[in-house]
């Protein structure tokens, strides 16, 4: 279905043309003087130069040629040459009726669906998830959902970090603690035990301990480097340990992501790309892209237009070991082979930008991807505490994600019980649902690239631009609809009629903006646009609610119209929060 803006522009363009001007001047925008009009057209201003004519003369011509309008109740020229516009109430009501009947709420689906791989989450095996991993999961999940909604084939890949030094560190620490374990017996040829020799909480204690020791103890560090190398060479005992680490860790990660309402289609990992490395490196050498520099193998990626120094991309270290870059390049080879994607999008901390510039340039230069394949980087800013520094626990340690979520849920529980509208047995579950909205909305309502301050008090508030406020609005609508149904009302009866007051018209106008919002949120990979939009819709709804008697309306057709508008508002809000990755409870 055609968007409201498009329908308005069509009428105006026709009028421009009839008056002898280029129809492309008929573009319509939301008014920046809401006190005077709802929409405006600035085409006459833009055309003044081309036609060497005062803009208001052009605008006058256009309005004179608009004739009897299907769409506008007002088209008024104001000096120096703007056309101020208002939409006809009946037209708006019809538009919303049509939108209600559209499964996608009038979002236009992609004409040629693309295959897009989103690389997000990016946790490292055996290290507890900390707040640094939160943003990637939340933003990536939302972009994935938005992409699917607009009709693309989107594949989410968690891309586990499973192949680096952390594995060697854990193996080394285990060896120091329990050298008798069969995994360290070089002469052992039998089957290894199926149970891991550690639990997740032991594992989470082992890693920081090993990592701490490696920083001061050089011999220990070298042992860990050697263990990493042996693992990467396929040492049997170490591979068996690696399998245990993976199993224990992935089970725990899955549980954590589930609590965040985040899910991945692929649980691939760095090590999956290893088999592609030898061929890839050989080809890069053969084609003359890779050369040796101080023992290491590198590819130049600097370009003439660079304003800052872009160092060469390192493929192999002097000892032949592969690096983060190597793995990411080989992962591209694998993804191209398995999925032939149109785009690969990485949702990663923006401090890794240089790494991705190098990887993307190297992949293009050496022909790992087709020219038309997009490689994009959505780099996000840091989540800071109230002191403006990276978020920490009260005693200054790295905040574990689980603890952060527990803190939020506790605060939410307190607020919900204080409100006492929910029976105690529901309060716990409700606190979790609302808590998640607080975390996700708090994050997503900021432009991804910016740093933001994680403020528990603000994020959990039921008022202001917060997740709980949006949910509160949805719950309010649900409760009105439930009461209506309890009184025997049918939510599908009747149709949306012309607005009865300003606040209703404003709500109706807001609802028409859904499609454009979702489409541009996808184009710009900008979930914050959806947050800003639903905040406006919620405000518009709440004003309407305060100014209008809904259930006590005596005219049945009018009451049905209000109810249908409520149903549509709820759908717009619930679809939007689903795109953001959270949901609303029945009551709060
Ligand atoms: N595991 C990495 C980290 O914790 C993030 C991985 C991001 N994705 C990628 N393809 N490099 O920093």
Short mmCIF file of C-alpha atoms in Angstrom, two decimals, residues 21-517:
data_model
loop_
_atom_site.label_atom_id
_atom_site.label_comp_id
_atom_site.label_asym_id
_atom_site.label_seq_id
_atom_site.Cartn_x
_atom_site.Cartn_y
_atom_site.Cartn_z
CA UNK A 21 6.75 23.01 -13.16
CA UNK A 22 8.84 19.94 -12.64
CA UNK A 23 6.77 17.40 -10.64
CA UNK A 24 9.79 16.40 -8.56
CA UNK A 25 9.28 19.55 -6.51
CA UNK A 26 6.14 18.00 -5.01
CA UNK A 27 7.94 16.37 -2.10
CA UNK A 28 6.16 16.59 1.26
CA UNK A 29 7.73 16.61 4.72
CA UNK A 30 6.41 16.62 8.27
CA UNK A 31 5.73 20.18 9.34
CA UNK A 32 8.30 21.99 11.40
CA UNK A 33 5.54 24.35 12.54
CA UNK A 34 3.03 21.94 14.07
CA UNK A 35 1.11 24.94 15.38
CA UNK A 36 0.28 25.94 11.79
CA UNK A 37 0.05 22.73 9.82
CA UNK A 38 0.67 18.97 9.82
CA UNK A 39 2.81 18.70 6.71
CA UNK A 40 4.51 21.08 4.36
CA UNK A 41 5.92 21.28 0.85
CA UNK A 42 9.02 23.39 0.25
CA UNK A 43 9.17 22.69 -3.50
CA UNK A 44 8.35 26.24 -4.52
CA UNK A 45 11.29 27.51 -2.51
CA UNK A 46 13.57 25.02 -4.21
CA UNK A 47 12.17 25.83 -7.66
CA UNK A 48 12.52 29.61 -7.38
CA UNK A 49 16.03 29.68 -8.76
CA UNK A 50 15.38 27.36 -11.67
CA UNK A 51 12.32 29.30 -12.76
CA UNK A 52 13.62 32.76 -11.81
CA UNK A 53 10.37 33.47 -10.05
CA UNK A 54 9.39 34.46 -6.53
CA UNK A 55 8.68 31.27 -4.59
CA UNK A 56 5.25 32.39 -3.41
CA UNK A 57 4.19 32.89 -7.03
CA UNK A 58 5.09 29.32 -7.81
CA UNK A 59 3.35 28.13 -4.64
CA UNK A 60 0.22 30.09 -5.60
CA UNK A 61 0.19 28.46 -9.04
CA UNK A 62 0.52 25.04 -7.52
CA UNK A 63 -2.24 25.49 -4.97
CA UNK A 64 -4.53 26.90 -7.67
CA UNK A 65 -3.93 23.71 -9.66
CA UNK A 66 -4.50 21.37 -6.76
CA UNK A 67 -8.24 21.50 -7.32
CA UNK A 68 -10.63 19.41 -5.28
CA UNK A 69 -8.26 17.32 -3.17
CA UNK A 70 -8.81 13.76 -2.03
CA UNK A 71 -6.06 14.10 0.60
CA UNK A 72 -5.81 17.65 1.87
CA UNK A 73 -8.25 19.61 3.95
CA UNK A 74 -5.97 22.63 3.75
CA UNK A 75 -3.23 23.77 1.35
CA UNK A 76 -2.17 27.28 2.16
CA UNK A 77 0.63 29.42 0.79
CA UNK A 78 2.63 31.32 3.34
CA UNK A 79 5.40 33.74 2.50
CA UNK A 80 8.06 33.44 1.37
CA UNK A 81 6.68 30.39 -0.46
CA UNK A 82 5.93 27.41 1.73
CA UNK A 83 2.81 25.36 1.19
CA UNK A 84 1.29 24.44 4.54
CA UNK A 85 -0.81 21.31 4.53
CA UNK A 86 -3.41 19.52 6.62
CA UNK A 87 -4.82 16.07 5.94
CA UNK A 88 -8.53 15.40 5.50
CA UNK A 89 -9.97 13.55 8.48
CA UNK A 90 -11.91 11.06 6.35
CA UNK A 91 -8.88 10.33 4.24
CA UNK A 92 -6.78 9.68 7.33
CA UNK A 93 -9.41 7.35 8.79
CA UNK A 94 -9.58 5.38 5.52
CA UNK A 95 -5.81 5.20 5.41
CA UNK A 96 -5.64 3.69 8.89
CA UNK A 97 -8.39 1.21 8.01
CA UNK A 98 -6.30 0.06 5.09
CA UNK A 99 -3.19 -0.09 7.26
CA UNK A 100 -5.10 -2.22 9.80
CA UNK A 101 -5.87 -4.69 7.06
CA UNK A 102 -2.23 -4.96 5.99
CA UNK A 103 -0.27 -7.77 7.56
CA UNK A 104 2.92 -5.70 7.47
CA UNK A 105 1.23 -2.50 8.65
CA UNK A 106 2.07 -0.96 5.26
CA UNK A 107 5.82 -1.58 5.34
CA UNK A 108 7.01 -2.24 1.79
CA UNK A 109 8.88 -5.52 1.53
CA UNK A 110 12.20 -5.59 -0.33
CA UNK A 111 11.72 -6.15 -4.04
CA UNK A 112 14.85 -8.27 -4.28
CA UNK A 113 15.44 -9.94 -0.94
CA UNK A 114 19.11 -9.97 0.02
CA UNK A 115 21.05 -12.55 1.98
CA UNK A 116 22.63 -10.73 4.87
CA UNK A 117 24.88 -12.33 7.46
CA UNK A 118 25.06 -10.47 10.74
CA UNK A 119 28.09 -11.24 12.87
CA UNK A 120 27.13 -10.28 16.40
CA UNK A 121 27.39 -11.42 19.98
CA UNK A 122 31.04 -12.38 19.58
CA UNK A 123 31.53 -13.84 23.07
CA UNK A 124 34.75 -15.57 23.96
CA UNK A 125 34.44 -19.12 25.11
CA UNK A 126 35.31 -19.77 28.76
CA UNK A 127 35.22 -16.11 29.67
CA UNK A 128 32.07 -14.97 31.43
CA UNK A 129 29.82 -12.69 29.40
CA UNK A 130 30.37 -9.17 30.60
CA UNK A 131 28.65 -5.91 29.84
CA UNK A 132 30.95 -5.34 26.85
CA UNK A 133 29.13 -8.14 25.08
CA UNK A 134 25.71 -6.75 25.85
CA UNK A 135 25.59 -4.09 23.17
CA UNK A 136 26.59 -6.35 20.31
CA UNK A 137 23.88 -8.84 21.27
CA UNK A 138 21.16 -6.24 21.71
CA UNK A 139 21.91 -4.16 18.61
CA UNK A 140 22.64 -7.14 16.36
CA UNK A 141 19.45 -8.90 17.39
CA UNK A 142 17.37 -5.82 16.63
CA UNK A 143 18.99 -5.17 13.24
CA UNK A 144 18.40 -8.83 12.38
CA UNK A 145 14.70 -8.59 13.24
CA UNK A 146 14.25 -5.34 11.33
CA UNK A 147 15.99 -6.81 8.28
CA UNK A 148 13.67 -9.80 8.32
CA UNK A 149 10.61 -7.64 8.74
CA UNK A 150 11.44 -5.71 5.59
CA UNK A 151 11.79 -9.00 3.74
CA UNK A 152 15.46 -9.95 3.66
CA UNK A 153 17.01 -13.29 4.40
CA UNK A 154 19.05 -12.53 7.47
CA UNK A 155 21.38 -15.03 9.09
CA UNK A 156 22.66 -14.32 12.58
CA UNK A 157 26.04 -15.82 13.49
CA UNK A 158 27.41 -15.65 17.04
CA UNK A 159 31.01 -16.10 15.85
CA UNK A 160 32.48 -17.48 19.06
CA UNK A 161 36.02 -16.63 20.00
CA UNK A 162 37.32 -20.14 20.65
CA UNK A 163 40.78 -20.31 19.20
CA UNK A 164 42.92 -17.75 20.88
CA UNK A 165 45.30 -17.55 23.79
CA UNK A 166 42.49 -17.92 26.33
CA UNK A 167 42.31 -21.60 25.41
CA UNK A 168 46.03 -22.10 25.93
CA UNK A 169 45.78 -20.29 29.26
CA UNK A 170 43.03 -22.54 30.53
CA UNK A 171 44.83 -25.68 29.41
CA UNK A 172 48.03 -24.51 31.11
CA UNK A 173 46.28 -23.68 34.36
CA UNK A 174 44.53 -27.06 34.36
CA UNK A 175 47.85 -28.76 33.83
CA UNK A 176 49.35 -26.93 36.80
CA UNK A 177 46.44 -27.85 39.03
CA UNK A 178 45.90 -31.45 37.92
CA UNK A 179 48.92 -32.71 36.00
CA UNK A 180 47.65 -36.27 36.52
CA UNK A 181 44.71 -35.74 34.17
CA UNK A 182 44.82 -38.14 31.25
CA UNK A 183 44.71 -35.26 28.75
CA UNK A 184 48.30 -34.43 29.63
CA UNK A 185 49.61 -37.96 29.22
CA UNK A 186 51.39 -37.99 25.86
CA UNK A 187 51.40 -41.76 25.70
CA UNK A 188 47.69 -42.12 26.23
CA UNK A 189 45.92 -43.54 23.18
CA UNK A 190 42.51 -44.53 24.60
CA UNK A 191 39.19 -42.70 24.61
CA UNK A 192 38.93 -39.55 26.72
CA UNK A 193 36.22 -39.23 29.39
CA UNK A 194 32.91 -37.81 28.20
CA UNK A 195 32.43 -35.69 31.35
CA UNK A 196 34.38 -32.45 31.56
CA UNK A 197 36.86 -32.26 34.45
CA UNK A 198 35.37 -28.90 35.52
CA UNK A 199 32.05 -27.08 35.89
CA UNK A 200 31.16 -23.72 34.40
CA UNK A 201 31.85 -21.91 37.66
CA UNK A 202 35.25 -23.58 37.95
CA UNK A 203 35.98 -22.66 34.38
CA UNK A 204 35.06 -19.06 35.06
CA UNK A 205 37.43 -19.00 37.99
CA UNK A 206 40.26 -20.69 36.05
CA UNK A 207 40.43 -18.20 33.22
CA UNK A 208 40.92 -14.97 35.19
CA UNK A 209 43.38 -16.75 37.44
CA UNK A 210 45.45 -17.93 34.46
CA UNK A 211 45.20 -14.63 32.67
CA UNK A 212 46.38 -12.78 35.81
CA UNK A 213 49.34 -15.07 36.31
CA UNK A 214 50.43 -14.85 32.67
CA UNK A 215 50.86 -11.11 33.04
CA UNK A 216 53.58 -11.41 35.65
CA UNK A 217 55.01 -14.87 35.05
CA UNK A 218 56.81 -15.05 31.73
CA UNK A 219 57.54 -18.74 31.83
CA UNK A 220 53.88 -19.42 32.45
CA UNK A 221 52.90 -17.18 29.58
CA UNK A 222 55.22 -19.00 27.21
CA UNK A 223 53.74 -22.30 28.34
CA UNK A 224 50.29 -20.95 27.47
CA UNK A 225 51.47 -19.74 24.07
CA UNK A 226 52.94 -23.17 23.41
CA UNK A 227 49.71 -24.85 24.52
CA UNK A 228 47.73 -22.60 22.16
CA UNK A 229 50.04 -23.52 19.33
CA UNK A 230 49.76 -27.25 20.10
CA UNK A 231 45.99 -26.97 20.23
CA UNK A 232 45.94 -25.26 16.87
CA UNK A 233 48.13 -28.07 15.51
CA UNK A 234 45.48 -30.56 16.67
CA UNK A 235 47.13 -32.12 19.76
CA UNK A 236 44.77 -34.96 20.79
CA UNK A 237 44.57 -34.37 24.52
CA UNK A 238 44.24 -30.62 24.09
CA UNK A 239 41.53 -31.03 21.49
CA UNK A 240 39.62 -33.22 23.95
CA UNK A 241 39.93 -30.49 26.59
CA UNK A 242 38.90 -27.88 24.06
CA UNK A 243 35.78 -29.94 23.35
CA UNK A 244 34.94 -29.99 27.06
CA UNK A 245 35.50 -26.26 27.37
CA UNK A 246 33.28 -25.63 24.36
CA UNK A 247 30.49 -27.83 25.60
CA UNK A 248 30.35 -26.40 29.10
CA UNK A 249 30.74 -22.86 27.91
CA UNK A 250 28.28 -22.94 25.02
CA UNK A 251 25.53 -24.40 27.22
CA UNK A 252 26.03 -21.50 29.59
CA UNK A 253 26.15 -18.93 26.77
CA UNK A 254 22.93 -20.24 25.27
CA UNK A 255 21.17 -19.86 28.59
CA UNK A 256 22.45 -16.31 28.94
CA UNK A 257 21.39 -15.27 25.45
CA UNK A 258 18.01 -16.86 25.94
CA UNK A 259 17.46 -14.68 28.99
CA UNK A 260 18.21 -11.72 26.75
CA UNK A 261 15.75 -12.90 24.11
CA UNK A 262 18.64 -13.09 21.66
CA UNK A 263 19.02 -16.05 19.32
CA UNK A 264 21.45 -17.06 16.62
CA UNK A 265 20.91 -19.15 13.53
CA UNK A 266 24.54 -20.18 13.52
CA UNK A 267 26.81 -21.01 16.40
CA UNK A 268 29.94 -20.92 14.32
CA UNK A 269 33.32 -20.14 15.77
CA UNK A 270 36.77 -18.90 14.87
CA UNK A 271 38.13 -22.44 14.68
CA UNK A 272 35.64 -23.30 11.92
CA UNK A 273 37.60 -20.99 9.64
CA UNK A 274 40.92 -22.74 10.24
CA UNK A 275 40.63 -25.23 7.36
CA UNK A 276 40.34 -22.32 4.93
CA UNK A 277 43.54 -20.61 6.03
CA UNK A 278 46.26 -22.59 4.18
CA UNK A 279 44.64 -22.23 0.74
CA UNK A 280 43.74 -18.62 1.30
CA UNK A 281 47.28 -17.73 2.34
CA UNK A 282 48.81 -19.68 -0.53
CA UNK A 283 46.61 -17.86 -3.04
CA UNK A 284 47.44 -14.47 -1.60
CA UNK A 285 51.12 -15.30 -1.95
CA UNK A 286 50.73 -16.64 -5.47
CA UNK A 287 48.85 -13.56 -6.62
CA UNK A 288 51.60 -11.41 -5.19
CA UNK A 289 49.50 -9.70 -2.56
CA UNK A 290 51.17 -11.26 0.47
CA UNK A 291 54.85 -10.69 1.16
CA UNK A 292 57.23 -11.26 4.02
CA UNK A 293 58.08 -8.40 6.30
CA UNK A 294 60.43 -9.06 9.24
CA UNK A 295 59.45 -12.71 9.16
CA UNK A 296 55.70 -12.05 9.21
CA UNK A 297 53.44 -12.42 6.20
CA UNK A 298 51.52 -9.22 5.38
CA UNK A 299 49.27 -7.61 2.76
CA UNK A 300 49.41 -3.87 2.15
CA UNK A 301 46.04 -2.20 2.46
CA UNK A 302 46.83 1.51 2.54
CA UNK A 303 45.22 3.73 -0.06
CA UNK A 304 46.26 7.06 -1.51
CA UNK A 305 43.28 8.91 -0.14
CA UNK A 306 44.03 7.82 3.44
CA UNK A 307 44.36 10.68 5.88
CA UNK A 308 45.67 8.45 8.62
CA UNK A 309 48.11 5.61 8.48
CA UNK A 310 46.54 2.22 7.79
CA UNK A 311 49.13 -0.44 8.66
CA UNK A 312 49.46 -3.61 6.54
CA UNK A 313 47.16 -6.48 7.27
CA UNK A 314 49.06 -9.27 9.08
CA UNK A 315 48.28 -12.78 7.85
CA UNK A 316 50.75 -14.94 9.71
CA UNK A 317 53.14 -14.25 12.56
CA UNK A 318 56.80 -15.15 12.15
CA UNK A 319 56.18 -18.49 13.91
CA UNK A 320 53.44 -19.28 11.39
CA UNK A 321 50.61 -18.74 13.89
CA UNK A 322 47.43 -17.16 12.61
CA UNK A 323 45.88 -14.02 14.04
CA UNK A 324 42.51 -12.38 14.63
CA UNK A 325 42.80 -10.89 11.12
CA UNK A 326 43.58 -14.26 9.55
CA UNK A 327 40.56 -15.84 11.18
CA UNK A 328 38.24 -13.05 10.10
CA UNK A 329 39.50 -13.27 6.51
CA UNK A 330 39.13 -17.05 6.44
CA UNK A 331 35.65 -16.69 7.92
CA UNK A 332 34.76 -14.51 4.95
CA UNK A 333 35.96 -17.27 2.63
CA UNK A 334 33.78 -19.75 4.50
CA UNK A 335 30.72 -17.50 4.50
CA UNK A 336 31.02 -16.81 0.79
CA UNK A 337 31.28 -20.51 0.12
CA UNK A 338 28.37 -21.54 2.34
CA UNK A 339 25.92 -18.68 1.88
CA UNK A 340 27.02 -16.46 -1.01
CA UNK A 341 25.83 -13.40 0.97
CA UNK A 342 25.03 -9.99 -0.52
CA UNK A 343 26.22 -8.38 2.66
CA UNK A 344 28.14 -9.26 5.81
CA UNK A 345 27.51 -6.89 8.68
CA UNK A 346 29.70 -6.87 11.80
CA UNK A 347 28.24 -5.46 14.99
CA UNK A 348 31.34 -4.93 17.08
CA UNK A 349 32.83 -2.37 19.48
CA UNK A 350 33.87 0.68 17.47
CA UNK A 351 37.35 0.47 18.96
CA UNK A 352 37.88 -2.43 16.56
CA UNK A 353 37.25 -0.24 13.54
CA UNK A 354 40.84 -0.26 12.26
CA UNK A 355 40.87 -4.06 12.35
CA UNK A 356 37.79 -4.16 10.14
CA UNK A 357 39.13 -1.53 7.75
CA UNK A 358 42.15 -3.75 7.25
CA UNK A 359 40.13 -6.94 6.90
CA UNK A 360 37.62 -5.41 4.46
CA UNK A 361 40.31 -3.86 2.28
CA UNK A 362 42.35 -7.03 2.24
CA UNK A 363 39.28 -9.13 1.36
CA UNK A 364 38.41 -6.81 -1.53
CA UNK A 365 41.91 -6.41 -2.84
CA UNK A 366 42.59 -10.13 -2.88
CA UNK A 367 39.20 -10.97 -4.35
CA UNK A 368 37.74 -12.96 -1.43
CA UNK A 369 34.41 -11.25 -2.11
CA UNK A 370 32.65 -10.13 -5.28
CA UNK A 371 32.73 -6.41 -6.04
CA UNK A 372 29.05 -6.08 -5.28
CA UNK A 373 29.22 -7.84 -1.92
CA UNK A 374 28.90 -5.34 0.88
CA UNK A 375 31.10 -5.60 3.92
CA UNK A 376 29.85 -3.31 6.62
CA UNK A 377 30.85 -2.40 10.12
CA UNK A 378 28.37 -1.19 12.70
CA UNK A 379 30.72 -0.03 15.44
CA UNK A 380 29.06 0.75 18.74
CA UNK A 381 30.17 3.02 21.54
CA UNK A 382 30.95 2.14 25.14
CA UNK A 383 28.39 1.60 27.84
CA UNK A 384 29.52 3.79 30.73
CA UNK A 385 28.56 4.02 34.38
CA UNK A 386 27.16 7.17 35.97
CA UNK A 387 30.72 8.39 36.52
CA UNK A 388 31.19 8.46 32.74
CA UNK A 389 33.75 5.64 32.87
CA UNK A 390 33.28 2.11 31.48
CA UNK A 391 30.68 0.28 33.53
CA UNK A 392 32.12 -1.51 36.55
CA UNK A 393 30.89 -3.37 39.61
CA UNK A 394 30.70 -1.49 42.91
CA UNK A 395 34.19 -2.69 43.82
CA UNK A 396 35.64 -1.77 40.44
CA UNK A 397 35.66 -5.19 38.75
CA UNK A 398 34.29 -6.10 35.35
CA UNK A 399 30.50 -6.36 35.61
CA UNK A 400 29.15 -9.75 34.66
CA UNK A 401 26.14 -9.61 32.45
CA UNK A 402 24.15 -11.91 34.70
CA UNK A 403 24.69 -9.66 37.68
CA UNK A 404 23.68 -6.59 35.75
CA UNK A 405 20.46 -8.27 34.66
CA UNK A 406 19.79 -9.45 38.22
CA UNK A 407 20.27 -5.89 39.55
CA UNK A 408 17.81 -4.49 37.05
CA UNK A 409 15.24 -7.21 37.71
CA UNK A 410 15.48 -6.62 41.44
CA UNK A 411 14.84 -2.90 40.99
CA UNK A 412 11.96 -3.63 38.63
CA UNK A 413 10.46 -6.10 41.10
CA UNK A 414 10.60 -3.47 43.84
CA UNK A 415 8.79 -0.93 41.64
CA UNK A 416 6.17 -3.39 40.47
CA UNK A 417 5.33 -4.60 43.96
CA UNK A 418 5.17 -0.97 45.10
CA UNK A 419 2.58 -0.37 42.39
CA UNK A 420 0.72 -3.43 43.63
CA UNK A 421 -1.37 -3.83 40.53
CA UNK A 422 0.06 -7.27 39.93
CA UNK A 423 -0.54 -10.20 42.21
CA UNK A 424 2.63 -11.32 43.92
CA UNK A 425 2.96 -14.59 42.07
CA UNK A 426 3.18 -12.74 38.74
CA UNK A 427 5.51 -10.05 39.98
CA UNK A 428 8.68 -12.03 39.47
CA UNK A 429 7.94 -12.98 35.89
CA UNK A 430 6.68 -9.47 35.12
CA UNK A 431 9.82 -7.93 36.61
CA UNK A 432 11.92 -9.97 34.18
CA UNK A 433 9.90 -8.89 31.16
CA UNK A 434 9.90 -5.24 32.15
CA UNK A 435 13.54 -5.40 33.24
CA UNK A 436 14.57 -6.59 29.80
CA UNK A 437 12.73 -3.69 28.21
CA UNK A 438 14.61 -1.33 30.53
CA UNK A 439 17.99 -2.70 29.47
CA UNK A 440 17.28 -3.02 25.78
CA UNK A 441 15.42 0.24 25.31
CA UNK A 442 18.02 2.04 27.41
CA UNK A 443 20.66 0.82 25.00
CA UNK A 444 18.81 0.98 21.69
CA UNK A 445 17.34 4.44 22.20
CA UNK A 446 20.85 5.84 21.76
CA UNK A 447 22.47 6.04 18.39
CA UNK A 448 24.60 2.88 18.30
CA UNK A 449 27.89 4.65 17.56
CA UNK A 450 27.63 6.87 20.63
CA UNK A 451 28.78 6.04 24.15
CA UNK A 452 25.96 6.10 26.66
CA UNK A 453 25.46 6.10 30.39
CA UNK A 454 23.79 3.07 31.88
CA UNK A 455 21.56 4.60 34.51
CA UNK A 456 19.50 2.01 36.38
CA UNK A 457 17.21 4.60 38.01
CA UNK A 458 16.39 6.28 34.75
CA UNK A 459 16.09 3.12 32.64
CA UNK A 460 13.68 1.45 35.07
CA UNK A 461 11.43 4.50 35.45
CA UNK A 462 7.81 4.18 34.31
CA UNK A 463 7.93 7.75 33.10
CA UNK A 464 9.92 9.43 30.37
CA UNK A 465 11.68 7.94 27.38
CA UNK A 466 12.12 4.40 28.76
CA UNK A 467 11.21 0.81 27.96
CA UNK A 468 8.91 0.48 31.00
CA UNK A 469 6.98 3.59 29.89
CA UNK A 470 6.36 2.03 26.48
CA UNK A 471 5.26 -1.22 28.11
CA UNK A 472 3.06 0.69 30.53
CA UNK A 473 1.31 2.28 27.55
CA UNK A 474 0.79 -1.08 25.88
CA UNK A 475 -0.55 -2.59 29.09
CA UNK A 476 -2.94 0.33 29.47
CA UNK A 477 -4.31 -0.34 25.97
CA UNK A 478 -4.60 -4.05 26.67
CA UNK A 479 -6.53 -3.41 29.84
CA UNK A 480 -9.04 -1.13 28.09
CA UNK A 481 -9.53 -3.72 25.38
CA UNK A 482 -9.98 -6.47 27.96
CA UNK A 483 -12.61 -4.45 29.78
CA UNK A 484 -14.39 -3.79 26.50
CA UNK A 485 -14.44 -7.49 25.74
CA UNK A 486 -15.60 -8.35 29.26
CA UNK A 487 -18.54 -6.04 28.63
CA UNK A 488 -19.32 -8.10 25.57
CA UNK A 489 -17.69 -5.84 23.00
CA UNK A 490 -16.20 -7.13 19.74
CA UNK A 491 -12.79 -5.59 18.98
CA UNK A 492 -13.18 -6.33 15.26
CA UNK A 493 -16.51 -4.61 14.84
CA UNK A 494 -17.06 -1.28 13.08
CA UNK A 495 -14.41 0.86 11.39
CA UNK A 496 -12.12 3.76 12.11
CA UNK A 497 -13.98 7.05 11.75
CA UNK A 498 -12.73 10.62 11.43
CA UNK A 499 -10.91 11.97 14.45
CA UNK A 500 -13.12 13.64 17.05
CA UNK A 501 -10.45 15.86 18.57
CA UNK A 502 -6.92 17.15 18.03
CA UNK A 503 -5.29 14.50 20.19
CA UNK A 504 -7.00 11.71 18.31
CA UNK A 505 -5.92 13.17 14.99
CA UNK A 506 -2.39 13.50 16.28
CA UNK A 507 -2.35 9.84 17.32
CA UNK A 508 -3.69 8.87 13.91
CA UNK A 509 -1.02 10.89 12.13
CA UNK A 510 1.68 9.32 14.29
CA UNK A 511 0.49 5.83 13.41
CA UNK A 512 0.87 6.54 9.70
CA UNK A 513 4.62 6.99 10.25
CA UNK A 514 5.29 3.34 11.12
CA UNK A 515 6.34 2.12 7.68
CA UNK A 516 8.73 4.96 6.91
CA UNK A 517 10.30 4.57 10.35
#
